[in-house]
XYZ file of C-alpha atoms in Angstrom:
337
model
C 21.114 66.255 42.889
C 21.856 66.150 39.722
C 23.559 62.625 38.235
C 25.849 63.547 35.457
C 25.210 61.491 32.524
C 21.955 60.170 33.496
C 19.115 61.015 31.428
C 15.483 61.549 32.084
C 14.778 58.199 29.578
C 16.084 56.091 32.818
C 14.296 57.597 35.450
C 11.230 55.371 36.548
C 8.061 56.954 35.667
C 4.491 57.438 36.688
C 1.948 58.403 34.591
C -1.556 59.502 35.418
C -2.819 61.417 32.934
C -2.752 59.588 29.475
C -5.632 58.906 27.068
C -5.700 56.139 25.350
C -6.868 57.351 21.575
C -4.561 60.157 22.214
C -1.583 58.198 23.233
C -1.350 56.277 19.683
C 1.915 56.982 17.657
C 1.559 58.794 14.235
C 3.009 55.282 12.733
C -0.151 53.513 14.459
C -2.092 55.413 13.180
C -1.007 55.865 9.779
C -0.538 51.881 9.505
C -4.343 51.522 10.917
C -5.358 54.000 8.004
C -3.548 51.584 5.500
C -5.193 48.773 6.769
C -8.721 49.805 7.081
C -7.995 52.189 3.026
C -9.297 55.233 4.223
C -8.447 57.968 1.908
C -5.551 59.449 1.137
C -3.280 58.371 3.760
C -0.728 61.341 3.905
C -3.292 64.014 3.230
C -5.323 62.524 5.928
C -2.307 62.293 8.328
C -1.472 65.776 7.691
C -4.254 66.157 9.544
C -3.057 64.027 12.898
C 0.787 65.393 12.872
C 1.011 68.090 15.437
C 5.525 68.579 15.930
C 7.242 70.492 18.698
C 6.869 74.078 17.773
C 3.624 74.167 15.939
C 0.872 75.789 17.648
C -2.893 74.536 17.257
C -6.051 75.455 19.261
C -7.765 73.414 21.859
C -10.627 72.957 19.256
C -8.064 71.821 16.310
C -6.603 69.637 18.531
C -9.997 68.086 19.113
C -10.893 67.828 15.636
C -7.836 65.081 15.380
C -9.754 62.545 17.187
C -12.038 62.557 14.870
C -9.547 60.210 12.521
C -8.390 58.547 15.779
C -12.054 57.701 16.424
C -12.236 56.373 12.687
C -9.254 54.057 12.378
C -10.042 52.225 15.996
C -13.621 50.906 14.928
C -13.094 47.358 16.242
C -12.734 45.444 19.464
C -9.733 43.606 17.854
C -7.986 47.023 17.125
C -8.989 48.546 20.536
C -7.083 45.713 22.259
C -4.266 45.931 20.322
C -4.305 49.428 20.332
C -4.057 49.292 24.407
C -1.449 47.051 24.055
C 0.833 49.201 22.081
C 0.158 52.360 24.092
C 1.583 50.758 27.355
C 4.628 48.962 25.286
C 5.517 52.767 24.309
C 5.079 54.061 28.185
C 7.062 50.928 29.355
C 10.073 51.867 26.749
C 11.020 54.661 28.475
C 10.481 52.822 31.817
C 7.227 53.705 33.361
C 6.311 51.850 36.110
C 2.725 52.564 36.895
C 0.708 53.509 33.980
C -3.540 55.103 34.542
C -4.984 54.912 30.726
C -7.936 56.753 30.361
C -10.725 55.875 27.721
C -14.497 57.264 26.822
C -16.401 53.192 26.466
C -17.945 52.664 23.098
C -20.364 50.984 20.900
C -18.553 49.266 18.191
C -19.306 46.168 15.558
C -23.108 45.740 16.786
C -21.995 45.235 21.122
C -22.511 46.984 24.320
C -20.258 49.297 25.641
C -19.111 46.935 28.037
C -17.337 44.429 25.429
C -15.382 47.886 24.726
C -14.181 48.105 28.484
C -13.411 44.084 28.202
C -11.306 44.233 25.294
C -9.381 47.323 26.780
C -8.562 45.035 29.787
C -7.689 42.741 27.672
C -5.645 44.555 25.724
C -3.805 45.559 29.193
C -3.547 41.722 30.347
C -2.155 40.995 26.832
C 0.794 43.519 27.609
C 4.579 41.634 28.770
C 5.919 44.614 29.921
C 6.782 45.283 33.984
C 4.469 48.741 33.574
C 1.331 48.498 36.095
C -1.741 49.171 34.013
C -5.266 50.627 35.559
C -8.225 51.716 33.651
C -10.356 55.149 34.385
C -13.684 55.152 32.583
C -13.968 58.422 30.650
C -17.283 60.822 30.668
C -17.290 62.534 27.911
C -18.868 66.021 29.228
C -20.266 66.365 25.362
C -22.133 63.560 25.420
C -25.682 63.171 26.897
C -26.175 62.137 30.611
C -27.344 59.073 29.672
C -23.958 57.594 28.550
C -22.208 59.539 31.740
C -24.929 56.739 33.826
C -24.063 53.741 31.705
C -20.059 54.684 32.210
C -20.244 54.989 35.829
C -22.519 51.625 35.888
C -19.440 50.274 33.664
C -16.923 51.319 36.177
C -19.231 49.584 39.407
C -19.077 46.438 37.323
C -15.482 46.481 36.577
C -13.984 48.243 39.868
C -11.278 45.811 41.040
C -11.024 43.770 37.916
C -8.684 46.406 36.258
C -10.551 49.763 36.570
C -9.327 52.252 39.108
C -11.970 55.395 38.700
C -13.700 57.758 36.453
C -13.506 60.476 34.963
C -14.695 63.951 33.395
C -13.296 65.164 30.107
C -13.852 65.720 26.356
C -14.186 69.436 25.171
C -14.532 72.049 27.933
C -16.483 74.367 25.591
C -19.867 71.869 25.313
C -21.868 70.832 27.931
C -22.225 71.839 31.818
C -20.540 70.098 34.314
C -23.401 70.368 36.816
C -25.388 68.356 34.666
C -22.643 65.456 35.602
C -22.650 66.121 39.361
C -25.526 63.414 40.598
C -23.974 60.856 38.368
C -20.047 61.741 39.406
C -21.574 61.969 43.520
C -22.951 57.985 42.541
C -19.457 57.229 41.453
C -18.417 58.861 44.902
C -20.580 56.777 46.471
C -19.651 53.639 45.100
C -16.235 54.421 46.345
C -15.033 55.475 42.983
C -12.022 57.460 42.443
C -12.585 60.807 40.515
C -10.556 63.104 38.765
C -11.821 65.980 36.621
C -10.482 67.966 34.089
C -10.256 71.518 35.278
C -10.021 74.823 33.905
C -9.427 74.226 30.365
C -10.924 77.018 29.344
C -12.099 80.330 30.961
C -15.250 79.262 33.195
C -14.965 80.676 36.725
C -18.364 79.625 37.511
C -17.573 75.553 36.559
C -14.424 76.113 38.473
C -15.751 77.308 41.595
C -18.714 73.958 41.075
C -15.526 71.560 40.376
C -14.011 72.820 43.645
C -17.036 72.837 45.391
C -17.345 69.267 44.060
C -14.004 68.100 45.438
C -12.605 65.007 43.365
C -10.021 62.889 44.348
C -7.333 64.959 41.810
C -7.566 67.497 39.209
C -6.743 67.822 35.681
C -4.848 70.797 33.571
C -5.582 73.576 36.159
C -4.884 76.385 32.979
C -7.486 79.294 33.532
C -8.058 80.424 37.524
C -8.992 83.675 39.006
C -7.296 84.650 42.414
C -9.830 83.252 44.554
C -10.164 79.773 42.515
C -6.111 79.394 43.123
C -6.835 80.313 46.963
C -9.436 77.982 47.072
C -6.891 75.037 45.032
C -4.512 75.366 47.526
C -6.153 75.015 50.577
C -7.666 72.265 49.291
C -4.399 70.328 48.593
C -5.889 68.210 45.558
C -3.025 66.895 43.430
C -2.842 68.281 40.265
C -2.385 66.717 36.705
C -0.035 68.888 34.559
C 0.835 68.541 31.136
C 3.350 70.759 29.562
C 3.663 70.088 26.253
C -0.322 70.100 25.587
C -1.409 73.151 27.178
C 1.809 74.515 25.394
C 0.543 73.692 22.202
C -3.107 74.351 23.085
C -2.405 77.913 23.723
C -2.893 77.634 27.474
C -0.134 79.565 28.741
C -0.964 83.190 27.811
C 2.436 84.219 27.386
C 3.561 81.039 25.405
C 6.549 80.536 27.459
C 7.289 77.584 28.707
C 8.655 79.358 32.141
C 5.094 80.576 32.900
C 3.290 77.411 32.791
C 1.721 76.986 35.825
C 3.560 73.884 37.116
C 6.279 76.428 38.282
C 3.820 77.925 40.855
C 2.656 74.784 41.703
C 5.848 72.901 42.360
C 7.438 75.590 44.668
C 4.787 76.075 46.780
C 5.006 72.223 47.343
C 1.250 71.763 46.270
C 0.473 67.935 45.293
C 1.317 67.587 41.362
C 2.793 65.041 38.801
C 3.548 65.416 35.006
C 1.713 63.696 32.428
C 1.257 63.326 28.840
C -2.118 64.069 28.436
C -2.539 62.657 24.887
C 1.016 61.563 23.884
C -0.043 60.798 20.339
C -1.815 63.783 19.247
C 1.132 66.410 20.845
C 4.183 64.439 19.980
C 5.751 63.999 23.221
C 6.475 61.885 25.898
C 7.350 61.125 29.312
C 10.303 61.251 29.185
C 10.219 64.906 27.183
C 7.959 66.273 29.818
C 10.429 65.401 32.386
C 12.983 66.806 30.794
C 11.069 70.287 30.347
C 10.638 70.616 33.662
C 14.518 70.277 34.131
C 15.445 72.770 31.245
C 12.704 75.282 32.796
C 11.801 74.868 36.280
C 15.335 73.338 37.957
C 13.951 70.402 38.723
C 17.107 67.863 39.404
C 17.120 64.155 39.040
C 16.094 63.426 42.525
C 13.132 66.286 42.474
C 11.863 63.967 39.687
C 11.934 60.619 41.496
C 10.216 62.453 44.263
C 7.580 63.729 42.123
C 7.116 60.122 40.785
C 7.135 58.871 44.322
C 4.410 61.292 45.436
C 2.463 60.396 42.447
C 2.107 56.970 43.354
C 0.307 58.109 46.339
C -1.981 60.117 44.265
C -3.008 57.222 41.696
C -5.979 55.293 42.195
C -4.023 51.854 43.209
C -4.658 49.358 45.968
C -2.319 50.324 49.030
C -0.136 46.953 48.420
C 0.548 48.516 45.150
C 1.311 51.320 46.411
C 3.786 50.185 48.198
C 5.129 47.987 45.843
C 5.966 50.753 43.915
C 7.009 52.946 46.162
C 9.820 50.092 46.887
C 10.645 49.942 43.223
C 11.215 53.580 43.234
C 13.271 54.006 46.464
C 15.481 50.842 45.158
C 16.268 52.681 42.036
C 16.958 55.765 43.985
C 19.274 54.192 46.268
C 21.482 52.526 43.601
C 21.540 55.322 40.922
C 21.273 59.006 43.169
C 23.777 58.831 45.484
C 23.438 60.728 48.558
């Protein structure tokens, strides 16, 4: 059912696949550059600026963190940094935000003071939009700073982070290098989800599957039997349009062949997200509104989506619920039956 008038902006939101250096508006970012007099702002920014329409590689896009990773070099700005990222979600009224960040060394301290001033940063926020932390492994990094992220996340499980995770650039390192350290997590009852099938890799695909994480990330590049496999296994799915638009991850670079068509009609377990709002110039809020213009998703298709979500996130089971109210309530009084 579609509600005339209503637009996707009012439709309470879930998000579970944002990163946090990624997520930073262009103004942020540009303003940070100001402050700290790094070179010549609007050349720089030139740089960071990715509009709707443009296309860039995977490995361009990477190459923009770089300046991210440059302007957000204290634990001051990394707070209020977080802050700022879930102020933008909760604008367009999202009600349960996961951010996702890689913990690092900065101004002399542990990694740890990085995680701290993230939560702070989320207890600092006044908006109604649930914040969680997942602890990022950055697959290019050694093993050694995969152990001391997961030993992060055992420390800080329950005080604000939800899980882990695997990402960073799918064309360095070997994701069964991460496997003991990622079955630890496991162990420790850790939530994991792992981006998937970024880039051709049937072998790392098949591992990841074998592996079995609590949900899966992107999903772009499967062979027949890895999409057999995906399916039986029922593991949500993280989709983001927009970037694996712009990435070049639909082969056909139309927005009607993403894979989130496929996905959604067969009824497998997915939910939109962002991926790196920031960086690809999009929201929530857009994404949903793709999946209107080019899949026929209707207003209540999206509040089910959300509602599912919320059963794939990494919250407590009272928040589960409590959201889960929140979202029927709005249902109730705005899609009528």
């Amino acid at each position: 059912f579609n509600f005339l008038g209503m637009d996707t902006h009012d439709i309470p939101k879930v998000e579970l696949h944002a990163h946090l250096g990624g997520s930073l508006p262009d103004d942020v970012i540009f303003q940070l550059m100001q402050q700290k007099g790094i070179g010549d702002q609007t050349a720089r920014m030139s740089e960071v600026k990715l509009t709707t329409g443009e296309q860039r590689t995977m490995e361009e896009c990477f190459k923009l963190f770089s300046i991210i990773h440059e302007v957000t070099d204290t634990l001051d700005t990394i707070k209020a940094i977080t802050t700022k990222v879930i102020e933008t979600f909760a604008e367009e009224n999202t009600i349960y935000l996961e951010l996702r960040t890689t913990p690092r060394r900065l101004e002399g301290t542990g990694t740890d003071k990085y995680v701290e001033a993230v939560l702070e940063g989320i207890n600092q926020a006044t908006t109604k939009c649930m914040t969680k932390l997942i602890l990022s492994i950055n697959r290019a990094n050694p093993l050694s700073d995969a152990e001391e992220t997961v030993s992060l996340a055992k420390k800080y499980f329950g005080r604000g982070v939800v899980g882990v995770e695997l990402s960073g650039n799918p064309y360095r390192g070997n994701f069964s290098t991460f496997v003991p350290i990622l079955t630890e997590a496991r162990k420790s009852g850790l939530p994991i989800s792992l981006h998937f099938a970024e880039a051709v890799n049937p072998t790392e695909v098949e591992e990841m599957l074998d592996f079995a994480p609590e949900r899966f990330g992107h999903a772009c590049f499967l062979t027949e039997n890895a999409t057999k496999r995906l399916r039986e296994s029922k593991i949500p799915i993280e989709l983001c349009l927009t970037s694996n638009m712009l990435t070049n991850s639909v082969k056909s670079g139309r927005w009607e062949d993403h894979h989130f068509g496929q996905w959604w009609n067969e009824g497998h377990p997915v939910c939109l997200g962002t991926d790196d709002r920031g960086v690809f110039s999009t929201s929530l809020t857009n994404e949903y509104k793709k999946a209107m213009e080019h899949f026929d998703l209707k207003h209540c298709d999206l509040l089910t989506m959300c509602t599912r979500a919320v059963e794939y996130s990494f919250a407590s089971a009272e928040e589960k619920g409590l959201l889960k109210q929140q979202l029927l309530g709005w249902g109730e009084v705005n899609l009528p039956e």
